[in-house]
Coordinates of C-alpha atoms in Angstrom, one line a residue:
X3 CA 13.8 70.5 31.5
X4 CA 13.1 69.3 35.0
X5 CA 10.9 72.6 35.7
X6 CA 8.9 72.3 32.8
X7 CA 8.2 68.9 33.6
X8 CA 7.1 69.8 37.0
X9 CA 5.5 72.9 35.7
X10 CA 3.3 70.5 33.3
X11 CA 3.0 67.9 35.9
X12 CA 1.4 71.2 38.1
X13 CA -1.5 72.2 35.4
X14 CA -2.8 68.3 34.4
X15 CA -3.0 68.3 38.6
X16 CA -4.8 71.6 38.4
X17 CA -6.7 70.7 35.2
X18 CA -8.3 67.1 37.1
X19 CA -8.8 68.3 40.0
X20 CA -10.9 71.5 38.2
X21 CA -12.7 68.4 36.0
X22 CA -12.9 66.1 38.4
X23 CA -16.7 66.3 38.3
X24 CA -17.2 66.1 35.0
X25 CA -16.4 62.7 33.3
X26 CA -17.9 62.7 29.9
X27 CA -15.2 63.5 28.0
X28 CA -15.5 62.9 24.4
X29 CA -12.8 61.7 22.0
X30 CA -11.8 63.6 18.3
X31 CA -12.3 60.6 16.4
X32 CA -15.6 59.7 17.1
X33 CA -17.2 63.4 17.6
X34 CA -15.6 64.1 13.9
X35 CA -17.3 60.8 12.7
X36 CA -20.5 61.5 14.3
X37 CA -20.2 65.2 12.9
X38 CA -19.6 63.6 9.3
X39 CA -22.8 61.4 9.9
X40 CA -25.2 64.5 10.7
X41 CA -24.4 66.3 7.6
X42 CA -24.4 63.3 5.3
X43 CA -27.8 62.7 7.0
X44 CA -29.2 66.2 6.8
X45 CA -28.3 66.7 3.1
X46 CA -30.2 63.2 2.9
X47 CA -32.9 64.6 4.6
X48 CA -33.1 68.0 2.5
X49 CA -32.7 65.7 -0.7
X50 CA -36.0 63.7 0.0
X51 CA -38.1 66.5 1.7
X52 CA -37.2 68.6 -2.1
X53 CA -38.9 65.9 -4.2
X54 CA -41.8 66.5 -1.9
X55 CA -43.0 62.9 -2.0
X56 CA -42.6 61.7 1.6
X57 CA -44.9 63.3 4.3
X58 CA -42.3 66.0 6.0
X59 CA -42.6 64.7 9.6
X60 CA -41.7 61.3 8.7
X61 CA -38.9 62.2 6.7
X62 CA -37.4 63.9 9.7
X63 CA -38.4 61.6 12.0
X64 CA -36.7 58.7 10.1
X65 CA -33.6 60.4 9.9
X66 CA -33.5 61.1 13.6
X67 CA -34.0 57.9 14.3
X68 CA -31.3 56.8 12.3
X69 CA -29.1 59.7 14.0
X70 CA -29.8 58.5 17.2
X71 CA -28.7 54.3 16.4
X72 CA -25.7 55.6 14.2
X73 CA -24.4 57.9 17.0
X74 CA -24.1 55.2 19.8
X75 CA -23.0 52.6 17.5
X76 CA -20.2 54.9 16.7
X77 CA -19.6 55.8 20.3
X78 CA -19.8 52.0 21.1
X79 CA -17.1 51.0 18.0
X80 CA -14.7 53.7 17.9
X81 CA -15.3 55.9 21.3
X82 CA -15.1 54.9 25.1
X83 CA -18.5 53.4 25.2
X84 CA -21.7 54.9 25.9
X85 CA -20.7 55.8 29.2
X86 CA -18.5 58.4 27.9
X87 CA -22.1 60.5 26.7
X88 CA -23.7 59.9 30.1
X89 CA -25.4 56.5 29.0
X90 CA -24.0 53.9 31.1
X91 CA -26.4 51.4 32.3
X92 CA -26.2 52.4 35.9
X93 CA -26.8 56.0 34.7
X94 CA -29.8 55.4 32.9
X95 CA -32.4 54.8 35.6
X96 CA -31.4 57.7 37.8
X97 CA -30.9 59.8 35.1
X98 CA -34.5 59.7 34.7
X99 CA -35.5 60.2 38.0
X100 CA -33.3 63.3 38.5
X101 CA -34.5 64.9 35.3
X102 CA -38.5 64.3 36.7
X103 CA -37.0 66.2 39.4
X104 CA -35.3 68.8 37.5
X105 CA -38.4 69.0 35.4
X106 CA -40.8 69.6 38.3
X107 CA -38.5 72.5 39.7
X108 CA -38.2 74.3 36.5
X109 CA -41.4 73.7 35.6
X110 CA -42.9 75.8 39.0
X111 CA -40.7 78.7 37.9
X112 CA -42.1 78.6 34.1
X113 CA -46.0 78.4 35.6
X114 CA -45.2 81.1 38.2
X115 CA -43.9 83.1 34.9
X116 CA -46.9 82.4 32.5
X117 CA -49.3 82.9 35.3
X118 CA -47.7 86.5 35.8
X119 CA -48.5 87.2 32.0
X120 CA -51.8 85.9 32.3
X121 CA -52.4 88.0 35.3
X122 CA -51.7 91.0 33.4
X123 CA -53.4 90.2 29.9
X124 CA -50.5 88.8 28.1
X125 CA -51.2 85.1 26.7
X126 CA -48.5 82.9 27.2
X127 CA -48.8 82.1 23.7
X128 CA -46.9 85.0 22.8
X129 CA -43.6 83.1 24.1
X130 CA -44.5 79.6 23.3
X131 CA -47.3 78.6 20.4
X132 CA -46.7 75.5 17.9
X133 CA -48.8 74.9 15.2
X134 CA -49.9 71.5 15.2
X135 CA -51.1 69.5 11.9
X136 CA -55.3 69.3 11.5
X137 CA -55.3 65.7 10.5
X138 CA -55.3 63.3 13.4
X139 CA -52.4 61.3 12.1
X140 CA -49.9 63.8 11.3
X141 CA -50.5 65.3 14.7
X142 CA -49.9 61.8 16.6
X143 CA -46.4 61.6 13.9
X144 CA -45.9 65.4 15.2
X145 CA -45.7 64.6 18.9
X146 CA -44.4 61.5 18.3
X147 CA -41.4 63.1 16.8
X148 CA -41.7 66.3 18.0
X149 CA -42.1 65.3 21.7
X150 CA -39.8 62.7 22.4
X151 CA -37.6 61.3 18.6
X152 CA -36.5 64.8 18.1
X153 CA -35.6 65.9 21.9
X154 CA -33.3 62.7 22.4
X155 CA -31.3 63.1 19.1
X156 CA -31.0 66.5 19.9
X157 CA -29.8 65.9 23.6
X158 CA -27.6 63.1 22.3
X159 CA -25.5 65.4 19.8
X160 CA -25.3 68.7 21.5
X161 CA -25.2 68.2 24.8
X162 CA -23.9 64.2 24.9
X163 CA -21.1 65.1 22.1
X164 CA -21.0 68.5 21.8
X165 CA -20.7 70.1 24.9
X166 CA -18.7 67.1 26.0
X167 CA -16.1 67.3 23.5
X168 CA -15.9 71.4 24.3
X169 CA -15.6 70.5 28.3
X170 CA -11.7 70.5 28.6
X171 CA -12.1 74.1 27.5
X172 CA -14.0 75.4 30.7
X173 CA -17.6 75.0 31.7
X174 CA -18.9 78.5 30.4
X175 CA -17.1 78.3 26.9
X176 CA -18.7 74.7 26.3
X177 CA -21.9 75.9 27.4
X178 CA -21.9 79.1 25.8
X179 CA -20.5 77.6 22.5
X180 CA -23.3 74.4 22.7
X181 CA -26.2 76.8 23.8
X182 CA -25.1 79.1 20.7
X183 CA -25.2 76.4 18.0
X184 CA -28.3 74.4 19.1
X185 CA -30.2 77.4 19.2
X186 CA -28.5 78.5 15.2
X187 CA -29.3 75.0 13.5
X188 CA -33.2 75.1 14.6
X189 CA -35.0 76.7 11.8
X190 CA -36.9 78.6 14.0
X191 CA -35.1 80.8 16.5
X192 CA -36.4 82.1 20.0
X193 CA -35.4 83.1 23.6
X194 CA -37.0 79.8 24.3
X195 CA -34.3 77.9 22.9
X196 CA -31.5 79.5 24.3
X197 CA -33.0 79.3 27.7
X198 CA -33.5 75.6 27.2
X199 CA -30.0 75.0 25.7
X200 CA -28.6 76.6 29.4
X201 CA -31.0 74.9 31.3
X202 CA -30.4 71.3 29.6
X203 CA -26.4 72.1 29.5
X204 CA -26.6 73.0 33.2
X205 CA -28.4 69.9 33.9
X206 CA -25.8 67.7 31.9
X207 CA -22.7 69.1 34.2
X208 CA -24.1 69.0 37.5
X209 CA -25.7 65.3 37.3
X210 CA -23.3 63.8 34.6
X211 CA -26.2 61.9 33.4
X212 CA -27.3 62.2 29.7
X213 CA -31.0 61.2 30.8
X214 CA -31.5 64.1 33.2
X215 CA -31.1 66.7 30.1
X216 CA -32.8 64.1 28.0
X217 CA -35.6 64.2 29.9
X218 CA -36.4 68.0 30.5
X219 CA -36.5 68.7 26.7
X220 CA -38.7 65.7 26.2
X221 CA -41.6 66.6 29.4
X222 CA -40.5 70.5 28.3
X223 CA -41.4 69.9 24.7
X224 CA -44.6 68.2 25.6
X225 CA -45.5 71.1 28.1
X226 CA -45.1 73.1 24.9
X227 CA -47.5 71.6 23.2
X228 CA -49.9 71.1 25.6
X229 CA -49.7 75.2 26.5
X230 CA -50.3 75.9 22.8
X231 CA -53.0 73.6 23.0
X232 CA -55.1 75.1 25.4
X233 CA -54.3 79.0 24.5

């Protein structure tokens, strides 16, 4: 009895010390809640888009919108605070300016990349195009929602919750498991994705800040749109 003790005493020492970076872990209860909330909000969503009645980028806006406020709340009631995702107040700041950072790094690679493709007669559209609305207020909803309401409920679940609740299984299986799902629930699938789930993933467990992976796939998104813009 005394050797298993010691023997279980051994792994938790092994199992901290291997975590000790990574402090965002993220309770059953309120990941199962929050999980409970996106489908109940997504077969909302499906429900009002069918009657076709609402404008379709509203409708999802909306109900990002409410993601986003139901998922702290829930987090702030029934989980260890907002600094259990990443969002403490002291994180938020820095968080941002590390993700500028981040952003700025990653983005030199992806210009070095597109100018290669360019160089040799491939448009960079061919990796990255988005169709964008013709009236001028459906595109300002689109990049509204598109650009920044869409990137930090996304960020928020799968990297804040997900990938945090799939930490104490190892770093590659949450990240391969998060990076697999985000990139299954978008309607439209691409290498793009996948390379951003990593890349935002990666982000998340070396800075510990939900704002650094927050902001990459908001300043990413909007270089997307800007690229298709001008090719």
């Amino acid at each position: 009895m005394r050797i298993g003790y010691r023997k279980l005493k051994a792994l938790r020492s092994l199992y901290v010390m291997y975590n000790r970076h990574f402090q965002m872990t993220v309770e059953i209860k309120p990941f199962f809640i929050c999980v409970g909330v996106l489908l109940f909000t997504e077969l909302v969503a499906s429900v009002i888009l069918s009657m076709d009645m609402i404008p379709r980028m509203l409708v999802i806006g909306a109900i990002r919108l409410l993601q986003i406020h139901l998922f702290l709340l829930i987090f702030i009631v029934w989980g260890n605070g907002l600094s259990s995702l990443g969002l403490g107040k002291n994180q938020l700041c820095s968080g941002l300016w590390r993700g500028m950072l981040w952003s700025a790094a990653f983005g030199i690679v992806v210009f070095i990349g597109l100018g290669i493709l360019f160089f040799y007669g491939q448009s960079p559209s061919t990796l990255i195009h988005t169709r964008f609305p013709e009236q001028t207020g459906e595109l300002l909803l689109f990049l509204f929602v598109g650009g920044f309401v869409a990137p930090v409920a996304e960020e928020i679940f799968f990297r804040g919750m997900l990938y945090g609740f799939l930490r104490p299984l190892g770093i590659f299986v949450a990240l391969f498991l998060s990076t697999l799902i985000f990139v299954l629930l978008h309607s439209v699938r691409s290498p793009t994705q996948a390379v951003g789930g990593v890349l935002f993933a990666v982000a998340y467990e070396t800075e510990g800040k939900l704002m650094v992976p927050i902001t990459i796939h908001v300043l990413g998104n909007m270089a997307i749109f800007a690229v298709s813009a001008l090719f």
